[in-house]
Amino acid sequence: MLLGPLLVRDYGMGWDERADRMVGYMSLRYMAQLLAPQVLAAGHFTGIHELATHGDADHGPVFQMLLAGLEIAFFRHDPRGAGWMRHLLTFGVFVAGVWAVYRLGRARFSSWRWGLVSAALLVLSPRIFAEAFYNYKDIVFLSLFALAILTLTRLLHRPTVRGALLHALVCALATDVRTMGILLPGLTVAFGALEMWARPARRAALLRAGAWYLAALGPLVVLFWPFLWEAPVARFWACFGSFRRYRQTMKVFYLGELISCQRLPWHYLSVWLLVTTPVAYTALAVGGAWAVLRGLLARPTAWLRHTTNRQGLLFGAWLLGPLVVIVVIQSVVYDGWRHVYFIYPAFVLLAVRGLRAGVRAWQAAPPASAARRMWWLAGGMLTLGIAHTVFRQVHDHPYQYGYFSFLPGPVAQRLFERDYWGVSGRDGLAWVLAHDHSATVAISDTLPQKITLHNNSLLLPAAQRARLRFVPHAQARYFLGIYRWHPGPYEPQFGTPVHDIRVDGMTILTVFRR
């Protein structure tokens, strides 16, 4: 909570930020047309597209509507202040997600200390931490999904109408950020049925709570998504179809090749998760998975009778279920594994399960035994691994989004995309303006740089922003290379490199002077 206001100004603006902002404005404009037409006369929605005919109308708008409303109220003529506000509130939602993971860990492991360990591992995840400031879709969805799992575990433990309605509300908000939220009703029904099997005395209460949940969920989803108002079922199905077969056709740099995002191999998500997650966390998660499977396979019926074990199974379904669904329906993904960031809290909780199992094995080993020495060695290696992650998170600031766990930077840049959000563009523009004192500075707006450079220029002070001129490449003095669809070195016609931004030896942006 303290880090958010202190660091919020250190990050640039993501590639999709202005498009996401438009989704919020379009939804508010649509609501004003239906409910308060007089608001349109104020001019707040001049130049805003019609919702029903816009290509991004199928994007969940609920968080963007909140941000757009605050921007209209307080930052109407201050794009820089609006940008910081949006980033700070995004981080605030992430804080709520961290709190949810703490509560889940505290309940699962019967200890507030283990709850804090769970929260700490989520915060000490470099890519997740950086994107918590500017990724309005995936990090917000991660946080709301974690809150939904928390309300689900509470509902299963104590089935009440109030708990059912709260769970329905959080599930609706999550779904109205990303359509993948439809997984939540499936998890709720499946684990509600499992709970009825394990606790027969609670069947009536669970059925009643489940009925209230299902009755409230649909109307709440529609309520917070204005695009659905006219034809809820048909339009939601169309939105789900868009998620399943997304229209995007851009190329993705993966394992050293540019591949269409429509034809990525099945292992794309799992490989990205592996190479960008701290090795210590992965090792702990493997240990946690082994501990869960060993108990489940040894005595499945008896194992499932315990509430904490059923919670562990829920976390496993949370982690693996979405990956299986995406592979089976062949949904389009790109930009690393950001579309499934919402499974990461389950990964973290599984890692804590592995850590706790290791601590207990160390405690059970005789003091002078080889087993105790082995656990001391394993603990030392894990400690060094986590310490290295903390060091990288601090040292690489504010470019933690370029973190790769075990790949050296030069290797990572030959195999994977780097700054696919383009947020380093803000610092690239700032460097140019600081080192060129001309009254106007001509920057090449050659696509695809145009969108990200325009976005990031909005975070510069007004006086600096006024000096920028985005012009065709032939007229430009500077070119900023971001390597998204140009993974190799830039050709001489782009100019002489005069400044690099690097993360662990990996170049994420180069400023060229022509």
Coordinates of N, CA and C in Angstrom, one line a residue, residues 263-385:
R263 N -1.8 -19.6 -34.5 CA -1.2 -20.9 -34.7 C -0.1 -21.2 -33.7
L264 N -0.2 -20.7 -32.5 CA 0.8 -20.9 -31.5 C 0.7 -22.4 -31.0
P265 N 1.8 -23.0 -30.6 CA 1.8 -24.4 -30.1 C 1.2 -24.4 -28.8
W266 N 0.7 -25.6 -28.4 CA 0.0 -25.8 -27.1 C 0.9 -25.5 -25.9
H267 N 2.2 -25.6 -26.0 CA 3.0 -25.3 -24.9 C 3.4 -23.9 -24.7
Y268 N 2.8 -23.0 -25.5 CA 3.2 -21.5 -25.4 C 3.0 -21.0 -24.0
L269 N 1.8 -21.2 -23.4 CA 1.6 -20.6 -22.1 C 2.5 -21.2 -21.0
S270 N 2.6 -22.5 -21.0 CA 3.4 -23.2 -19.9 C 4.8 -22.8 -20.0
V271 N 5.4 -22.7 -21.2 CA 6.8 -22.3 -21.3 C 7.0 -20.8 -20.9
W272 N 6.1 -19.9 -21.2 CA 6.2 -18.6 -20.8 C 6.1 -18.5 -19.2
L273 N 5.2 -19.2 -18.7 CA 5.1 -19.2 -17.2 C 6.4 -19.7 -16.6
L274 N 7.0 -20.8 -17.1 CA 8.2 -21.3 -16.6 C 9.4 -20.3 -16.6
V275 N 9.5 -19.7 -17.8 CA 10.7 -18.8 -17.9 C 10.6 -17.5 -17.3
T276 N 9.4 -17.1 -16.8 CA 9.2 -15.8 -16.2 C 8.9 -15.9 -14.7
T277 N 8.8 -17.1 -14.2 CA 8.5 -17.3 -12.8 C 9.7 -17.6 -12.1
P278 N 10.0 -17.0 -10.9 CA 11.2 -17.4 -10.2 C 11.4 -18.9 -10.0
V279 N 12.6 -19.4 -10.2 CA 12.9 -20.8 -10.2 C 12.5 -21.4 -8.8
A280 N 12.8 -20.6 -7.7 CA 12.5 -21.1 -6.4 C 11.0 -21.4 -6.2
Y281 N 10.1 -20.5 -6.8 CA 8.7 -20.6 -6.7 C 8.2 -21.9 -7.5
T282 N 8.8 -22.1 -8.6 CA 8.5 -23.3 -9.4 C 8.8 -24.5 -8.7
A283 N 10.0 -24.6 -8.1 CA 10.4 -25.8 -7.4 C 9.5 -26.0 -6.2
L284 N 9.1 -25.0 -5.5 CA 8.2 -25.1 -4.4 C 6.8 -25.6 -4.9
A285 N 6.4 -25.1 -6.0 CA 5.1 -25.5 -6.5 C 5.1 -26.9 -6.9
V286 N 6.2 -27.4 -7.5 CA 6.3 -28.8 -7.8 C 6.2 -29.7 -6.6
G287 N 6.9 -29.2 -5.5 CA 6.8 -29.9 -4.2 C 5.4 -29.9 -3.7
G288 N 4.7 -28.8 -3.8 CA 3.3 -28.7 -3.3 C 2.4 -29.6 -4.1
A289 N 2.6 -29.7 -5.4 CA 1.8 -30.5 -6.2 C 2.0 -32.0 -5.9
W290 N 3.2 -32.4 -5.6 CA 3.5 -33.7 -5.2 C 2.9 -34.1 -3.8
A291 N 2.9 -33.1 -2.9 CA 2.3 -33.4 -1.6 C 0.8 -33.6 -1.7
V292 N 0.2 -32.8 -2.6 CA -1.3 -32.9 -2.8 C -1.6 -34.2 -3.5
L293 N -0.9 -34.5 -4.6 CA -1.2 -35.8 -5.3 C -1.0 -37.0 -4.5
R294 N 0.1 -37.0 -3.6 CA 0.4 -38.1 -2.8 C -0.8 -38.4 -1.8
G295 N -1.3 -37.4 -1.2 CA -2.4 -37.6 -0.3 C -3.7 -38.0 -1.0
L296 N -3.9 -37.4 -2.2 CA -5.2 -37.7 -2.9 C -5.2 -39.1 -3.5
L297 N -4.0 -39.5 -4.0 CA -4.0 -40.9 -4.6 C -3.9 -42.0 -3.6
A298 N -3.4 -41.7 -2.4 CA -3.2 -42.7 -1.4 C -4.6 -43.1 -0.8
R299 N -5.4 -42.1 -0.4 CA -6.7 -42.4 0.2 C -7.7 -41.3 -0.3
P300 N -8.1 -41.4 -1.5 CA -8.9 -40.3 -2.1 C -10.1 -39.9 -1.3
T301 N -10.9 -40.9 -0.9 CA -12.2 -40.6 -0.2 C -11.9 -40.0 1.2
A302 N -11.0 -40.6 2.0 CA -10.7 -40.0 3.3 C -10.0 -38.7 3.1
W303 N -9.2 -38.5 2.1 CA -8.5 -37.2 1.9 C -9.5 -36.1 1.6
L304 N -10.5 -36.4 0.8 CA -11.5 -35.4 0.4 C -12.4 -35.0 1.6
R305 N -12.4 -35.8 2.6 CA -13.3 -35.5 3.7 C -12.8 -34.3 4.5
H306 N -11.6 -34.0 4.4 CA -11.0 -32.8 5.1 C -11.2 -31.5 4.4
T307 N -11.7 -30.5 5.0 CA -12.0 -29.2 4.4 C -10.7 -28.6 3.8
T308 N -9.6 -28.6 4.4 CA -8.4 -28.0 3.9 C -7.9 -28.8 2.6
N309 N -8.1 -30.1 2.6 CA -7.8 -30.8 1.3 C -8.7 -30.4 0.2
R310 N -10.0 -30.2 0.5 CA -10.9 -29.8 -0.6 C -10.5 -28.4 -1.1
Q311 N -10.0 -27.6 -0.2 CA -9.5 -26.3 -0.6 C -8.3 -26.4 -1.5
G312 N -7.4 -27.3 -1.1 CA -6.2 -27.6 -2.0 C -6.6 -28.1 -3.4
L313 N -7.6 -28.9 -3.4 CA -8.1 -29.4 -4.7 C -8.7 -28.2 -5.5
L314 N -9.4 -27.3 -4.9 CA -9.9 -26.1 -5.5 C -8.8 -25.3 -6.1
F315 N -7.7 -25.1 -5.4 CA -6.6 -24.4 -5.9 C -6.0 -25.1 -7.1
G316 N -6.0 -26.4 -7.1 CA -5.4 -27.1 -8.2 C -6.3 -27.0 -9.4
A317 N -7.6 -27.0 -9.2 CA -8.5 -26.8 -10.4 C -8.4 -25.3 -10.9
W318 N -8.2 -24.4 -10.0 CA -8.0 -23.0 -10.4 C -6.7 -22.8 -11.2
L319 N -5.7 -23.6 -10.9 CA -4.4 -23.5 -11.6 C -4.5 -24.2 -13.0
L320 N -4.9 -25.4 -13.0 CA -4.8 -26.2 -14.2 C -6.0 -26.1 -15.1
G321 N -7.2 -25.9 -14.5 CA -8.4 -25.9 -15.3 C -8.4 -24.9 -16.5
P322 N -8.1 -23.7 -16.2 CA -8.0 -22.7 -17.4 C -7.0 -23.1 -18.4
L323 N -5.9 -23.6 -18.1 CA -4.9 -24.0 -19.1 C -5.5 -25.1 -20.0
V324 N -6.1 -26.1 -19.3 CA -6.7 -27.2 -20.1 C -7.8 -26.6 -21.0
V325 N -8.7 -25.7 -20.5 CA -9.7 -25.2 -21.3 C -9.2 -24.4 -22.5
I326 N -8.2 -23.6 -22.3 CA -7.6 -22.8 -23.4 C -7.0 -23.7 -24.5
V327 N -6.3 -24.8 -24.1 CA -5.7 -25.7 -25.0 C -6.9 -26.5 -25.8
V328 N -7.9 -26.9 -25.1 CA -9.0 -27.7 -25.7 C -9.7 -26.8 -26.7
I329 N -10.1 -25.6 -26.3 CA -10.9 -24.8 -27.3 C -10.1 -24.0 -28.2
Q330 N -8.7 -24.1 -28.1 CA -7.8 -23.5 -28.9 C -8.0 -21.9 -29.0
S331 N -8.1 -21.4 -27.8 CA -8.3 -19.9 -27.7 C -7.0 -19.2 -28.1
V332 N -7.2 -18.0 -28.7 CA -6.1 -17.2 -29.1 C -5.5 -16.5 -27.9
V333 N -4.1 -16.6 -27.7 CA -3.4 -15.9 -26.7 C -2.2 -15.3 -27.3
Y334 N -1.6 -14.3 -26.6 CA -0.4 -13.6 -27.1 C 0.1 -12.8 -26.0
D335 N 1.2 -12.1 -26.2 CA 1.9 -11.3 -25.1 C 2.2 -12.2 -23.9
G336 N 3.0 -13.2 -24.1 CA 3.3 -14.1 -23.0 C 2.1 -14.8 -22.5
W337 N 2.1 -14.9 -21.2 CA 1.0 -15.7 -20.5 C 0.0 -14.7 -19.8
R338 N 0.0 -13.5 -20.2 CA -0.8 -12.5 -19.4 C -2.3 -12.8 -19.4
H339 N -2.8 -13.5 -20.4 CA -4.2 -13.9 -20.4 C -4.6 -14.9 -19.3
V340 N -3.6 -15.6 -18.8 CA -3.9 -16.5 -17.7 C -3.2 -16.1 -16.4
Y341 N -2.8 -14.8 -16.3 CA -2.3 -14.4 -15.0 C -3.1 -14.7 -13.8
F342 N -4.4 -14.8 -14.0 CA -5.4 -15.1 -12.9 C -5.1 -16.5 -12.3
I343 N -4.4 -17.3 -12.9 CA -4.1 -18.6 -12.3 C -2.9 -18.5 -11.3
Y344 N -2.2 -17.4 -11.4 CA -0.9 -17.3 -10.6 C -1.1 -17.4 -9.1
P345 N -2.2 -16.7 -8.5 CA -2.3 -16.9 -7.1 C -2.5 -18.4 -6.7
A346 N -3.1 -19.2 -7.5 CA -3.2 -20.6 -7.2 C -1.8 -21.3 -7.2
F347 N -1.0 -20.8 -8.2 CA 0.4 -21.3 -8.3 C 1.2 -20.9 -7.0
V348 N 1.0 -19.7 -6.6 CA 1.7 -19.2 -5.3 C 1.2 -20.0 -4.1
L349 N -0.1 -20.3 -4.0 CA -0.6 -21.1 -2.9 C -0.1 -22.5 -2.9
L350 N 0.1 -23.1 -4.1 CA 0.7 -24.4 -4.2 C 2.1 -24.4 -3.8
A351 N 2.8 -23.3 -4.2 CA 4.2 -23.2 -3.8 C 4.4 -23.1 -2.2
V352 N 3.5 -22.4 -1.6 CA 3.5 -22.3 -0.1 C 3.2 -23.7 0.5
R353 N 2.3 -24.4 -0.2 CA 2.0 -25.8 0.3 C 3.3 -26.6 0.2
G354 N 4.1 -26.4 -0.8 CA 5.4 -27.1 -0.9 C 6.4 -26.7 0.1
L355 N 6.4 -25.4 0.4 CA 7.3 -24.8 1.4 C 7.0 -25.4 2.8
R356 N 5.7 -25.4 3.1 CA 5.3 -25.9 4.4 C 5.6 -27.4 4.5
A357 N 5.4 -28.1 3.5 CA 5.8 -29.6 3.5 C 7.3 -29.8 3.7
G358 N 8.1 -28.9 3.1 CA 9.5 -29.0 3.3 C 9.9 -28.6 4.7
V359 N 9.3 -27.6 5.3 CA 9.6 -27.2 6.7 C 9.2 -28.3 7.6
R360 N 8.1 -29.0 7.4 CA 7.7 -30.1 8.3 C 8.6 -31.3 8.1
A361 N 9.1 -31.6 6.9 CA 10.0 -32.7 6.7 C 11.4 -32.4 7.4
W362 N 11.8 -31.1 7.3 CA 13.0 -30.7 8.0 C 12.9 -30.8 9.5
Q363 N 11.7 -30.5 10.1 CA 11.5 -30.6 11.5 C 11.4 -32.0 11.9
A364 N 10.9 -32.9 11.1 CA 10.8 -34.3 11.4 C 12.1 -35.1 11.3
A365 N 13.1 -34.6 10.6 CA 14.3 -35.3 10.4 C 15.2 -35.2 11.7
P366 N 15.8 -36.3 12.1 CA 16.7 -36.3 13.2 C 17.8 -35.2 13.1
P367 N 18.2 -34.5 14.2 CA 19.1 -33.4 14.1 C 20.4 -33.6 13.4
A368 N 21.0 -34.7 13.6 CA 22.3 -34.9 13.0 C 22.3 -35.8 11.8
S369 N 21.1 -36.1 11.2 CA 21.0 -37.1 10.1 C 21.3 -36.4 8.8
A370 N 21.5 -37.3 7.8 CA 21.8 -36.9 6.4 C 20.5 -36.2 5.9
A371 N 19.4 -36.7 6.3 CA 18.1 -36.0 5.8 C 18.0 -34.6 6.3
R372 N 18.4 -34.3 7.5 CA 18.4 -32.9 8.0 C 19.4 -32.1 7.2
R373 N 20.6 -32.6 7.0 CA 21.6 -31.8 6.2 C 21.0 -31.6 4.8
M374 N 20.3 -32.6 4.2 CA 19.8 -32.4 2.9 C 18.8 -31.2 2.9
W375 N 17.9 -31.2 3.9 CA 16.9 -30.2 4.0 C 17.5 -28.8 4.3
W376 N 18.6 -28.8 5.0 CA 19.3 -27.5 5.2 C 19.9 -27.0 3.9
L377 N 20.4 -27.9 3.1 CA 21.0 -27.5 1.8 C 19.8 -27.0 0.9
A378 N 18.7 -27.7 0.8 CA 17.6 -27.3 0.0 C 17.1 -25.9 0.5
G379 N 17.0 -25.8 1.8 CA 16.5 -24.5 2.3 C 17.4 -23.4 2.0
G380 N 18.7 -23.6 2.0 CA 19.7 -22.6 1.7 C 19.6 -22.2 0.2
M381 N 19.4 -23.2 -0.7 CA 19.3 -22.9 -2.1 C 18.0 -22.1 -2.4
L382 N 16.9 -22.5 -1.7 CA 15.6 -21.7 -1.9 C 15.8 -20.3 -1.4
T383 N 16.5 -20.1 -0.2 CA 16.6 -18.8 0.3 C 17.4 -17.9 -0.7
L384 N 18.5 -18.5 -1.2 CA 19.3 -17.7 -2.2 C 18.5 -17.4 -3.4
G385 N 17.6 -18.3 -3.9 CA 16.8 -18.1 -5.0 C 15.8 -17.0 -4.8

